[in-house]
mmCIF file of C-alpha atoms and ligand atoms in Angstrom:
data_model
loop_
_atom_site.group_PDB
_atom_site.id
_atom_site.type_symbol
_atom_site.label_atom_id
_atom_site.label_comp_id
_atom_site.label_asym_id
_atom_site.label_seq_id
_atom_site.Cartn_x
_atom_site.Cartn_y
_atom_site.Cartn_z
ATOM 1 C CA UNK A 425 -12.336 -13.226 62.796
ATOM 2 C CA UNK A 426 -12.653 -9.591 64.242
ATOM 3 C CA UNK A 427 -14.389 -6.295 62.976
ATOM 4 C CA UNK A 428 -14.971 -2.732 64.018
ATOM 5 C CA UNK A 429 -18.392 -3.104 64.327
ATOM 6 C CA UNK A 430 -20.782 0.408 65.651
ATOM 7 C CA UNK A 431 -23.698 -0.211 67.939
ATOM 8 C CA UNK A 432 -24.854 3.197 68.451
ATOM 9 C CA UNK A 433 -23.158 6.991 68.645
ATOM 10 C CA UNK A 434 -19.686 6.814 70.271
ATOM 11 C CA UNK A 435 -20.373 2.816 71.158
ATOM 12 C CA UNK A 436 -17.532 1.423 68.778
ATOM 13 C CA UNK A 437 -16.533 -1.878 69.770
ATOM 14 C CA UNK A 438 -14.233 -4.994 68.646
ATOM 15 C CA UNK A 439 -16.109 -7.819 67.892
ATOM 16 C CA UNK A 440 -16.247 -11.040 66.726
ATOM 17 C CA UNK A 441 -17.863 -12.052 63.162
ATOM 18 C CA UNK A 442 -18.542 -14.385 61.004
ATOM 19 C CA UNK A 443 -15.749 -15.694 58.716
ATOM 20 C CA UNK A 444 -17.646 -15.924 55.222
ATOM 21 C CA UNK A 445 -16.915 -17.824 52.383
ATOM 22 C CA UNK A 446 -17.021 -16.527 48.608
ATOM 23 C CA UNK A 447 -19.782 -18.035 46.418
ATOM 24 C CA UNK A 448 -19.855 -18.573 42.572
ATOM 25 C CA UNK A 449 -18.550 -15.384 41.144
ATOM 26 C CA UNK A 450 -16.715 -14.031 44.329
ATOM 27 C CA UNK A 451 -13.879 -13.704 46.141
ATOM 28 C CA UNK A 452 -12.630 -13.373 49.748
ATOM 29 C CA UNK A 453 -10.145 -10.470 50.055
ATOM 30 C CA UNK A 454 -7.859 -10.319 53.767
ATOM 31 C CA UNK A 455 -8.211 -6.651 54.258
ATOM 32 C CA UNK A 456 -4.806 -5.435 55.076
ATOM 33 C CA UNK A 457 -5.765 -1.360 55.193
ATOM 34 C CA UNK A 458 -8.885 0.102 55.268
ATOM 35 C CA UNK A 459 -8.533 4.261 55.635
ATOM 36 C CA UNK A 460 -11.438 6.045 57.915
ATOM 37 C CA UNK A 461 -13.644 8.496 56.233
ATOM 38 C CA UNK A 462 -16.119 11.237 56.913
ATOM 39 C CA UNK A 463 -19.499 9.184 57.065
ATOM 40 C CA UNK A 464 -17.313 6.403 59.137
ATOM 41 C CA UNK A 465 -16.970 9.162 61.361
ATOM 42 C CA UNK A 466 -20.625 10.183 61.358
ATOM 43 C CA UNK A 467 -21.770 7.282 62.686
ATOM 44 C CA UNK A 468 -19.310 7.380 64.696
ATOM 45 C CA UNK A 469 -20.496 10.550 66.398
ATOM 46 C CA UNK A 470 -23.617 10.835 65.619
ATOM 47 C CA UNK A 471 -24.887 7.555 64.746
ATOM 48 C CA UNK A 472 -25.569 8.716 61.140
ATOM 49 C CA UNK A 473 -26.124 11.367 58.723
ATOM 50 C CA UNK A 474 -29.534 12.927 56.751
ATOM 51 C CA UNK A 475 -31.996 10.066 56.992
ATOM 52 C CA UNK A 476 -29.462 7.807 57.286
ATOM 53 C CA UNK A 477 -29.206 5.676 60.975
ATOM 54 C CA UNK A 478 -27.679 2.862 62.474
ATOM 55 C CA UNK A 479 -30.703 0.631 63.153
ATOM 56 C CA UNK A 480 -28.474 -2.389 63.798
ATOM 57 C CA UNK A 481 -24.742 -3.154 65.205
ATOM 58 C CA UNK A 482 -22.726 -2.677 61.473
ATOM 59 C CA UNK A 483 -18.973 -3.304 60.541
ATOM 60 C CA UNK A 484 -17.985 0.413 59.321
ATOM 61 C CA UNK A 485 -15.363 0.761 56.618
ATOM 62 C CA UNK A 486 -15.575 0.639 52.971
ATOM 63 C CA UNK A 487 -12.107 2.055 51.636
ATOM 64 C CA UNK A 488 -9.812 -0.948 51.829
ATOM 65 C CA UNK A 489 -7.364 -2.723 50.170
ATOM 66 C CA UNK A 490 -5.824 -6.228 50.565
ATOM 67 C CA UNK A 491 -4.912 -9.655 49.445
ATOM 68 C CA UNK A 492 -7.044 -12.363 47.274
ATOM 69 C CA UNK A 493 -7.430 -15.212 49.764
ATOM 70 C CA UNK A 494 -9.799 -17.383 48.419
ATOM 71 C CA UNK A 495 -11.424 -18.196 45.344
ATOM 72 C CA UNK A 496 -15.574 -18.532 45.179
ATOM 73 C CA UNK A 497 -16.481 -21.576 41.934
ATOM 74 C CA UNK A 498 -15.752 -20.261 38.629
ATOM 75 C CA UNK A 499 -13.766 -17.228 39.811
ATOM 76 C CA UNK A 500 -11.380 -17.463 36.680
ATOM 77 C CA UNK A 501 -10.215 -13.410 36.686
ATOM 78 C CA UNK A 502 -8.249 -13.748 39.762
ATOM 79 C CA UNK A 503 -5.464 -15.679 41.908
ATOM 80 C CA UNK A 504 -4.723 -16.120 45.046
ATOM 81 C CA UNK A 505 -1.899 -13.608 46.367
ATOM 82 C CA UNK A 506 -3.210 -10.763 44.127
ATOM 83 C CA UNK A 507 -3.259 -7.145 45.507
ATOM 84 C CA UNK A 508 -6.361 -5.237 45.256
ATOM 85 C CA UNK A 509 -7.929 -2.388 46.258
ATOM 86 C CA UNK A 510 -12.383 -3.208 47.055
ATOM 87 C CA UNK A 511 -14.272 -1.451 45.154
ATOM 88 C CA UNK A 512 -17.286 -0.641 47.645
ATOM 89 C CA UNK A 513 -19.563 -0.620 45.185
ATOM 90 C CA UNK A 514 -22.061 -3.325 43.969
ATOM 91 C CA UNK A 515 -24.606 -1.992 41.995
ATOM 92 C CA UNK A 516 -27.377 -4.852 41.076
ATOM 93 C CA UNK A 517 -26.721 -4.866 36.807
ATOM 94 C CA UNK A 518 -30.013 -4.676 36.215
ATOM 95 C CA UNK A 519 -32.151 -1.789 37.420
ATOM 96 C CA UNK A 520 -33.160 0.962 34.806
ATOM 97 C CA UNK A 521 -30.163 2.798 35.777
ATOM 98 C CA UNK A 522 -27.643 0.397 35.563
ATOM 99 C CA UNK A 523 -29.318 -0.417 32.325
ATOM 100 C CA UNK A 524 -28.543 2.703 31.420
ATOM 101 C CA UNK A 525 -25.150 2.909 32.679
ATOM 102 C CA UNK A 526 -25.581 5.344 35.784
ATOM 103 C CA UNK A 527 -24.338 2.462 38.312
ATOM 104 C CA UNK A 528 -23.865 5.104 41.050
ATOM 105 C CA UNK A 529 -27.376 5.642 40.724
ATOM 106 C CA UNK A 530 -28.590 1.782 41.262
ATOM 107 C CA UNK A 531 -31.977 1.450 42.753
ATOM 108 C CA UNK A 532 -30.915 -1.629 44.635
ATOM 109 C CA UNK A 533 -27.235 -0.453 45.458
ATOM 110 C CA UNK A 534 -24.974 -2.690 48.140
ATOM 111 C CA UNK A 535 -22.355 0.072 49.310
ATOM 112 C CA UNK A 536 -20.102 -1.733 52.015
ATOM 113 C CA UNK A 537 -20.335 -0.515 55.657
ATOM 114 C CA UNK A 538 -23.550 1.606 54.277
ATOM 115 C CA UNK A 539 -26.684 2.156 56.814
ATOM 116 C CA UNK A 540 -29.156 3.174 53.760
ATOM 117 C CA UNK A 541 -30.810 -0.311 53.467
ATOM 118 C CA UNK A 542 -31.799 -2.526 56.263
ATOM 119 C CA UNK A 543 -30.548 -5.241 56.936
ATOM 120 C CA UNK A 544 -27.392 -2.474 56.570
ATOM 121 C CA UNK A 545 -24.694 -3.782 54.316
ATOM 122 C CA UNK A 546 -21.583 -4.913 56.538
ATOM 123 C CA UNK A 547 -18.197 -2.790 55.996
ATOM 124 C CA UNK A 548 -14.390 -3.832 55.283
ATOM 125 C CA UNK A 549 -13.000 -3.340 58.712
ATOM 126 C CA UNK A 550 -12.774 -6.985 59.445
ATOM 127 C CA UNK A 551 -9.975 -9.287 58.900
ATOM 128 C CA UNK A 552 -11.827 -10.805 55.630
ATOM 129 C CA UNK A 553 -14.295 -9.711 53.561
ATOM 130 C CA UNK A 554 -16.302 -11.448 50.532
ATOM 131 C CA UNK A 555 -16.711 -9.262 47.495
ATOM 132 C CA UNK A 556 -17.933 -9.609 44.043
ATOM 133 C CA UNK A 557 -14.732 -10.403 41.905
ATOM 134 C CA UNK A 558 -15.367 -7.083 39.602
ATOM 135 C CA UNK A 559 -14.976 -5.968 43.128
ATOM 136 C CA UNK A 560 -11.745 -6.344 43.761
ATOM 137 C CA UNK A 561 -9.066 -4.669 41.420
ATOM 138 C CA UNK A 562 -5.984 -5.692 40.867
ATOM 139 C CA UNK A 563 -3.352 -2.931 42.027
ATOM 140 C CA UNK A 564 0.371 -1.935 40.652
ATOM 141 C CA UNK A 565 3.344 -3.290 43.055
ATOM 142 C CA UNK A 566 4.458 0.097 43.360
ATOM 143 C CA UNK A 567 1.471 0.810 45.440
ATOM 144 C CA UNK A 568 1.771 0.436 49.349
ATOM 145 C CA UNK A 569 -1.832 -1.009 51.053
ATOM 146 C CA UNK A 570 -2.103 2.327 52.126
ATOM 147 C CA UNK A 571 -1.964 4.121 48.961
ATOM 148 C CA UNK A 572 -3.888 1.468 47.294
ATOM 149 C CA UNK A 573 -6.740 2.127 50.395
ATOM 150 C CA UNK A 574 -6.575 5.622 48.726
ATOM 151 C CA UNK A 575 -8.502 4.258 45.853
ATOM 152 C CA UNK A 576 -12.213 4.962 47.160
ATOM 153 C CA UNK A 577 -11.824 8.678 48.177
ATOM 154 C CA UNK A 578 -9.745 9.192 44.682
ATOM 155 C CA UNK A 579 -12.571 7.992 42.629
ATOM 156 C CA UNK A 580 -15.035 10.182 44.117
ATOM 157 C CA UNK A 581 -12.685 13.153 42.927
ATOM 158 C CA UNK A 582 -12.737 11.841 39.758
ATOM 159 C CA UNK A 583 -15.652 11.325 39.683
ATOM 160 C CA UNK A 584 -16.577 15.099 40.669
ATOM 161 C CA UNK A 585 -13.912 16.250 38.357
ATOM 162 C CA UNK A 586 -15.995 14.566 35.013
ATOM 163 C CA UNK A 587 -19.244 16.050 36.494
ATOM 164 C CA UNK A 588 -17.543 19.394 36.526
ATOM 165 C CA UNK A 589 -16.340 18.761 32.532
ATOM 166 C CA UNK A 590 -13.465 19.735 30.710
ATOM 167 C CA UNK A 591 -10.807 21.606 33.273
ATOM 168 C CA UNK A 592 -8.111 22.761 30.584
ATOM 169 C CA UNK A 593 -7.073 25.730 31.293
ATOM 170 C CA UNK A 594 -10.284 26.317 33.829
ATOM 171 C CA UNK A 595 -10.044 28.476 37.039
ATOM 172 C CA UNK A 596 -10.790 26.452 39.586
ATOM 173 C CA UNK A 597 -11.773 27.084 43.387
ATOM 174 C CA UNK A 598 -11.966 24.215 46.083
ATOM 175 C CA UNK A 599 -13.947 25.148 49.269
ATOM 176 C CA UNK A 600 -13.077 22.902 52.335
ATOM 177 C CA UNK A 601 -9.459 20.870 52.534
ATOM 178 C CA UNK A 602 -10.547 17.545 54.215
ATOM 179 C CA UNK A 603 -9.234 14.813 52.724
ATOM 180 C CA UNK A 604 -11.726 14.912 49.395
ATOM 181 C CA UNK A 605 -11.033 18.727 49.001
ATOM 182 C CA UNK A 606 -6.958 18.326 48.577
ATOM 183 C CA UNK A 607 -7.771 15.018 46.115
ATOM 184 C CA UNK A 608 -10.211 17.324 44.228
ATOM 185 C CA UNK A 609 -6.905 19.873 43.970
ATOM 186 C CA UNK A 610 -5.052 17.279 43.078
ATOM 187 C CA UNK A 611 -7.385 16.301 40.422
ATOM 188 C CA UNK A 612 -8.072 19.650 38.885
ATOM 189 C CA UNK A 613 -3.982 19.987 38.718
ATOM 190 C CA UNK A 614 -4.320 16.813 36.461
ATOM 191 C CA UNK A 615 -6.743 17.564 34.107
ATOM 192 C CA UNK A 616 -5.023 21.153 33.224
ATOM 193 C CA UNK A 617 -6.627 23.788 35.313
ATOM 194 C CA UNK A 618 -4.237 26.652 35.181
ATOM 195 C CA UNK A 619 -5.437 27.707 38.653
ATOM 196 C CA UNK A 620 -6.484 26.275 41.796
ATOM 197 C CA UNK A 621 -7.168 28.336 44.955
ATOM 198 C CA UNK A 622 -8.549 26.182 47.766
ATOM 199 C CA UNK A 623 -10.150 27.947 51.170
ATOM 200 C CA UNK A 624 -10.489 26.437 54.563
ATOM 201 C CA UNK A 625 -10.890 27.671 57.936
ATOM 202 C CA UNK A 626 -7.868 25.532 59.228
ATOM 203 C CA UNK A 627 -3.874 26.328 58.812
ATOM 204 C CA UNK A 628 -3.191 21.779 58.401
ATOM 205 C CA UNK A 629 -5.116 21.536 55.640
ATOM 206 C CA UNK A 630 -4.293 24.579 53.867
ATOM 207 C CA UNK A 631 -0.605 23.639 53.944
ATOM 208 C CA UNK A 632 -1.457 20.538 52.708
ATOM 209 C CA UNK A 633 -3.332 21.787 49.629
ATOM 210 C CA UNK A 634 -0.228 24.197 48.711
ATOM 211 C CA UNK A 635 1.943 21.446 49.492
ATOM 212 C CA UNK A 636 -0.376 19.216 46.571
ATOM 213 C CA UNK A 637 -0.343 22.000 44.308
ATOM 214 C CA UNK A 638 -2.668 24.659 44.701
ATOM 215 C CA UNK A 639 -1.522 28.105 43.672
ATOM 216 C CA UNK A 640 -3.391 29.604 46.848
ATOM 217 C CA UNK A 641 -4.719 28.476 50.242
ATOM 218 C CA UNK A 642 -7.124 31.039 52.040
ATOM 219 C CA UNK A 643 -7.796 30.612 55.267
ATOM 220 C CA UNK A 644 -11.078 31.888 55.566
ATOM 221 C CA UNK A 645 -11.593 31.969 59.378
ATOM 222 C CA UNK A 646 -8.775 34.504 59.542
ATOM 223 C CA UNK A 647 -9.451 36.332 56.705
ATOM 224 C CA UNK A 648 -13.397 36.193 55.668
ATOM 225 C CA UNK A 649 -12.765 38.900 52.441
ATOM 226 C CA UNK A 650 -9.925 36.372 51.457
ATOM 227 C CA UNK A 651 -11.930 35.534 48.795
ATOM 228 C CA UNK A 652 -12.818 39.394 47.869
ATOM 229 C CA UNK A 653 -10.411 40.190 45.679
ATOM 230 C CA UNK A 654 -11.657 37.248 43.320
ATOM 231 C CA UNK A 655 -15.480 38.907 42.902
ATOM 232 C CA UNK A 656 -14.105 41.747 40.877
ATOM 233 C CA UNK A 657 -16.404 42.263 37.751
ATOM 234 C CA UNK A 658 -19.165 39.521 38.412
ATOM 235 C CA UNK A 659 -15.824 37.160 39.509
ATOM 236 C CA UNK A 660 -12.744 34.702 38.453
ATOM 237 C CA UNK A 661 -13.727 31.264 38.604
ATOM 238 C CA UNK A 662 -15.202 28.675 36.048
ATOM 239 C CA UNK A 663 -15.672 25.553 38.142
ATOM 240 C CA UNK A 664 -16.231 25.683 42.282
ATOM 241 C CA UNK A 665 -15.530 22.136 43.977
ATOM 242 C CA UNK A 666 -17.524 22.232 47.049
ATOM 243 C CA UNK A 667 -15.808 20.117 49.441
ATOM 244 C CA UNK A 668 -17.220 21.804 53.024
ATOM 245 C CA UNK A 669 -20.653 21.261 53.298
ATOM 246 C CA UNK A 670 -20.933 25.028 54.996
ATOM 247 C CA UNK A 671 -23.232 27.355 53.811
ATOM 248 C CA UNK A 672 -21.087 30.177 54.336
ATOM 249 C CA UNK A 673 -18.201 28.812 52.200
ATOM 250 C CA UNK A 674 -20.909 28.116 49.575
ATOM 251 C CA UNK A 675 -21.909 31.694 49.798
ATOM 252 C CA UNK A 676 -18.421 33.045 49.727
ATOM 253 C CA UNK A 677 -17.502 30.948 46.490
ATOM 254 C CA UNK A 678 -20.718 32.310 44.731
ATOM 255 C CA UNK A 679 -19.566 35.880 44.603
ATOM 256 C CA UNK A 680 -16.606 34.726 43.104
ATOM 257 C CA UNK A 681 -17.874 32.234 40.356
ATOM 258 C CA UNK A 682 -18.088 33.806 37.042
ATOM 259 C CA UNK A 683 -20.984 33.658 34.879
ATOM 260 C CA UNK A 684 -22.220 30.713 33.674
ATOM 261 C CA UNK A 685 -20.067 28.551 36.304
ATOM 262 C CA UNK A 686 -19.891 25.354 37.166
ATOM 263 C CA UNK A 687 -20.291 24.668 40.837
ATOM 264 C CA UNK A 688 -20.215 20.681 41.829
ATOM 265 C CA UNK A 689 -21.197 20.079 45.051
ATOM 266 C CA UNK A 690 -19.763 17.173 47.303
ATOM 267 C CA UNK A 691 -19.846 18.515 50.570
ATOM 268 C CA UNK A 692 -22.795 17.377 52.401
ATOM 269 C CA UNK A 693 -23.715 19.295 55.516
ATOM 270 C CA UNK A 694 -27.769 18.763 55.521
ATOM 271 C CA UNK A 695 -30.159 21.239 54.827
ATOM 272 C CA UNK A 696 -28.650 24.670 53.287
ATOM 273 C CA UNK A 697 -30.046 28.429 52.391
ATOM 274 C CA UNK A 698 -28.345 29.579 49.219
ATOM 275 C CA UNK A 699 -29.190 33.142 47.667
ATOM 276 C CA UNK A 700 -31.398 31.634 44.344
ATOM 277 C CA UNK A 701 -31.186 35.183 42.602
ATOM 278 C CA UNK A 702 -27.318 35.047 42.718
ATOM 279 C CA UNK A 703 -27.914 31.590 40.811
ATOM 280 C CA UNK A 704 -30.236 32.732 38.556
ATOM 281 C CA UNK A 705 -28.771 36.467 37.061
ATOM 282 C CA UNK A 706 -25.212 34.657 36.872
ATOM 283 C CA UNK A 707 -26.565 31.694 34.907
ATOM 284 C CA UNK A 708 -24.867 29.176 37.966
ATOM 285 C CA UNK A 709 -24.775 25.694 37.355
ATOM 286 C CA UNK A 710 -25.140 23.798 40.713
ATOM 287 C CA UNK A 711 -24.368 20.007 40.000
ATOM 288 C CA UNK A 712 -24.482 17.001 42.367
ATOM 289 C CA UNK A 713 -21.812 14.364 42.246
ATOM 290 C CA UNK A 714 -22.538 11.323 44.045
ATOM 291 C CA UNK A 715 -19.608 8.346 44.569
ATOM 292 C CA UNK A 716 -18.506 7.009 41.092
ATOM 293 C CA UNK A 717 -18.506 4.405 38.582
ATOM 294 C CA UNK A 718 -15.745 3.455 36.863
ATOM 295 C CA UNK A 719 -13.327 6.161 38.270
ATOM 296 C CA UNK A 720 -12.478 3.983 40.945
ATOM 297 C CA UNK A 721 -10.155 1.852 37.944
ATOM 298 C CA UNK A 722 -9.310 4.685 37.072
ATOM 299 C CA UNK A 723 -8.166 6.189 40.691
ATOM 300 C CA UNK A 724 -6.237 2.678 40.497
ATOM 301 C CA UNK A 725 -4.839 3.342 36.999
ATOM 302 C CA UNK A 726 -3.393 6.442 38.010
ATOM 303 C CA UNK A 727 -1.877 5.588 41.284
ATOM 304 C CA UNK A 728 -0.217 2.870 39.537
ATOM 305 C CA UNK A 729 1.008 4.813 36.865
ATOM 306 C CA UNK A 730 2.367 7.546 39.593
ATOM 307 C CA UNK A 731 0.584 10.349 38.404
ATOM 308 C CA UNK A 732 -1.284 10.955 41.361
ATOM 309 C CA UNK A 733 0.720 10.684 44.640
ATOM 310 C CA UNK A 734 -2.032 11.063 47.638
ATOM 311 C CA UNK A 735 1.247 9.590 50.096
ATOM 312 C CA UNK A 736 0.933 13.526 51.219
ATOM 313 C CA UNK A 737 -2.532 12.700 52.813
ATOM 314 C CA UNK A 738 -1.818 9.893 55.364
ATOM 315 C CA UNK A 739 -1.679 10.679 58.376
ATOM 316 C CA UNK A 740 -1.376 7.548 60.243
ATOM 317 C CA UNK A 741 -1.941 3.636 60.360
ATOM 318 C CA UNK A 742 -3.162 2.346 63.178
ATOM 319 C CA UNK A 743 -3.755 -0.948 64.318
ATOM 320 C CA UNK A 744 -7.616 -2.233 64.145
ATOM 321 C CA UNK A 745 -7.640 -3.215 67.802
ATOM 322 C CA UNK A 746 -6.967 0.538 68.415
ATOM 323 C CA UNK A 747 -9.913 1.238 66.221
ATOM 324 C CA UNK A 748 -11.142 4.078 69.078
ATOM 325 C CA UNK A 749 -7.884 5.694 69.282
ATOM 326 C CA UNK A 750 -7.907 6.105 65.989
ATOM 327 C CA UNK A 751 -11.652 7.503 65.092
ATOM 328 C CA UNK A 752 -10.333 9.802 67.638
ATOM 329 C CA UNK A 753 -7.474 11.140 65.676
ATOM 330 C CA UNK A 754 -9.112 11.016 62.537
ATOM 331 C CA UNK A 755 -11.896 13.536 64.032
ATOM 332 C CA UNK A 756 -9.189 16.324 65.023
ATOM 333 C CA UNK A 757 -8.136 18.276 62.029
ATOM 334 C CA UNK A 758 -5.439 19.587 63.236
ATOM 335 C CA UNK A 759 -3.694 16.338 63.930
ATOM 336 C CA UNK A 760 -4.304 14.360 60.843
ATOM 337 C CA UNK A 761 -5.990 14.122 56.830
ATOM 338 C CA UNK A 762 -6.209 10.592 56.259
ATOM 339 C CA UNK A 763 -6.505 8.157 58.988
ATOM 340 C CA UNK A 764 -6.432 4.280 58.532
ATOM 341 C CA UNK A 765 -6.467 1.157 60.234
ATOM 342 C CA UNK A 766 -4.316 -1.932 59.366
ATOM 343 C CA UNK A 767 -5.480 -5.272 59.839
HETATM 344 ZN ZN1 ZN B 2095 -29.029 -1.306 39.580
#
């Protein structure tokens, strides 16, 4: 079978792999979408991110969806034909945070298509791929492979949105509208904020994230004080999702936090110079959020139920083959949001 497999920055090729085979307590999924994300696209360009590098050829890809093919001995959850969307993550059960139920935080974490342990762990852009059965999640017919390849980006919303806490009635403010800024609109419109204003420094994804259901998109290229009117007495909002990774949106969104707000950062843009006394005299909370844990069920549940419709973020499927092509597209913002292969 074939893969898109990276060797080094901009060397992307087709290759051949291995065809595995599922062993006790697995299964072998046929990957029929797998959607193209932001660290796909830093290796892409740059060979990495942070500390992380591509020290050997790896298949990319880790939000996918596809079809139960094959069975691995005493596999008794699942059949073959089912749906599913891959959960990429396969946290080891037994480390002291898994013990403690902090999976995302697993000291011996396999994350698919991930560079952060050597030998790397090999992606889901491949015609097959052999998961862990907890792995693979059974979707809703409703759902279209494309939707269901939704899944991954979803749960780290979610997963940003429960870091954040309760968003009843919260004012909320989303900085950067790549694809995991509009999902985090999307989920602060679901759990109840009364107010979402999302910034970006692009006219595509501002429309989007009106067209999803924020009350305001600022485009803060064209209008730097866009944000201005918001920092009246000590400012408006309770709960910042940081979805750029810039410094200077971080910045912005401080002066219009209110006291004591919540700011959860999952934009990652390296190394950043943030003004500590701002922090301090408005009691700031700065929180990490890092992938998820059980949200990515939960992204499943609620695509299945229809209450979250992400069919507003894809952009285009495009065949694996084409896998160039379409790294391309998914690198110019003002062509697409979501781009994803089909295999
Ligand atoms: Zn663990």
């Amino acid at each position: 079978m074939r893969g898109v497999v990276i060797h080094a920055p901009r060397d992307l090729r087709i290759d051949e792999v291995a065809l595995p085979s599922p062993g006790p307590g697995e299964v072998r999924v046929e990957i029929a979408a797998g959607g193209i994300c932001g660290s796909d696209l830093h290796y892409y360009r740059h060979g990495g991110f942070g500390v992380v590098r591509i020290k050997e050829p790896m298949v990319l890809g880790h939000e996918i969806a596809g079809t139960v093919a094959e069975l691995g001995p005493g596999v008794a959850s699942h059949t073959v034909g089912q749906r599913v969307a891959v959960n990429p993550s396969r946290p080891c059960g037994h480390c002291r945070f898994c013990r403690e139920g902090l999976h995302n935080q697993c000291l011996d974490m396999r994350f698919l298509g991930s560079a952060m342990r050597m030998p790397h762990v090999q992606g889901g852009f491949c015609q097959s791929l052999v998961v862990s059965a907890a792995q693979a999640v059974p979707i809703a017919d409703r759902l279209s492979w494309s939707e269901a390849a939704m899944a991954e980006p979803l749960a780290v919303c979610l997963h940003a949105a429960r870091r954040a806490g309760p968003l009843l009635g919260k004012r909320v403010l989303v900085t950067g509208c790549g694809p995991i800024g509009v999902l985090a609109v999307m989920c602060a419109r679901l759990a109840g904020a009364s107010m979402v204003v999302a910034t970006d420094i692009a006219p595509e994804p501002l429309a989007l994230a009106r067209r999803v259901g924020a009350t305001e998109a600022l485009d803060t290229a064209h209008s730097p004080a866009a944000l201005a009117p918001y920092t009246a007495e000590k400012g408006s909002f309770d709960v910042l999702f940081e979805a750029s990774g810039s410094e200077a949106a971080v910045r912005g969104a401080l002066e219009a936090l209110r006291p004591q707000g919540v700011i959860v950062q999952l934009g990652i843009g390296g190394d950043m110079t943030l003004p500590i006394n701002t922090i301090v005299a408005k009691e700031l909370q700065l929180r990490g959020t890092f992938r998820f844990d059980e949200e990515f069920a939960l992204a499943v549940e609620l695509m299945g139920q229809g209450l979250i419709d992400v069919t507003p973020l894809l952009s285009a499927s495009i065949p694996f083959e084409s896998a160039v092509e379409a790294f391309e597209l998914a690198s110019d913002r003002s062509r697409a949001m979501k781009v994803q292969l089909t295999f």
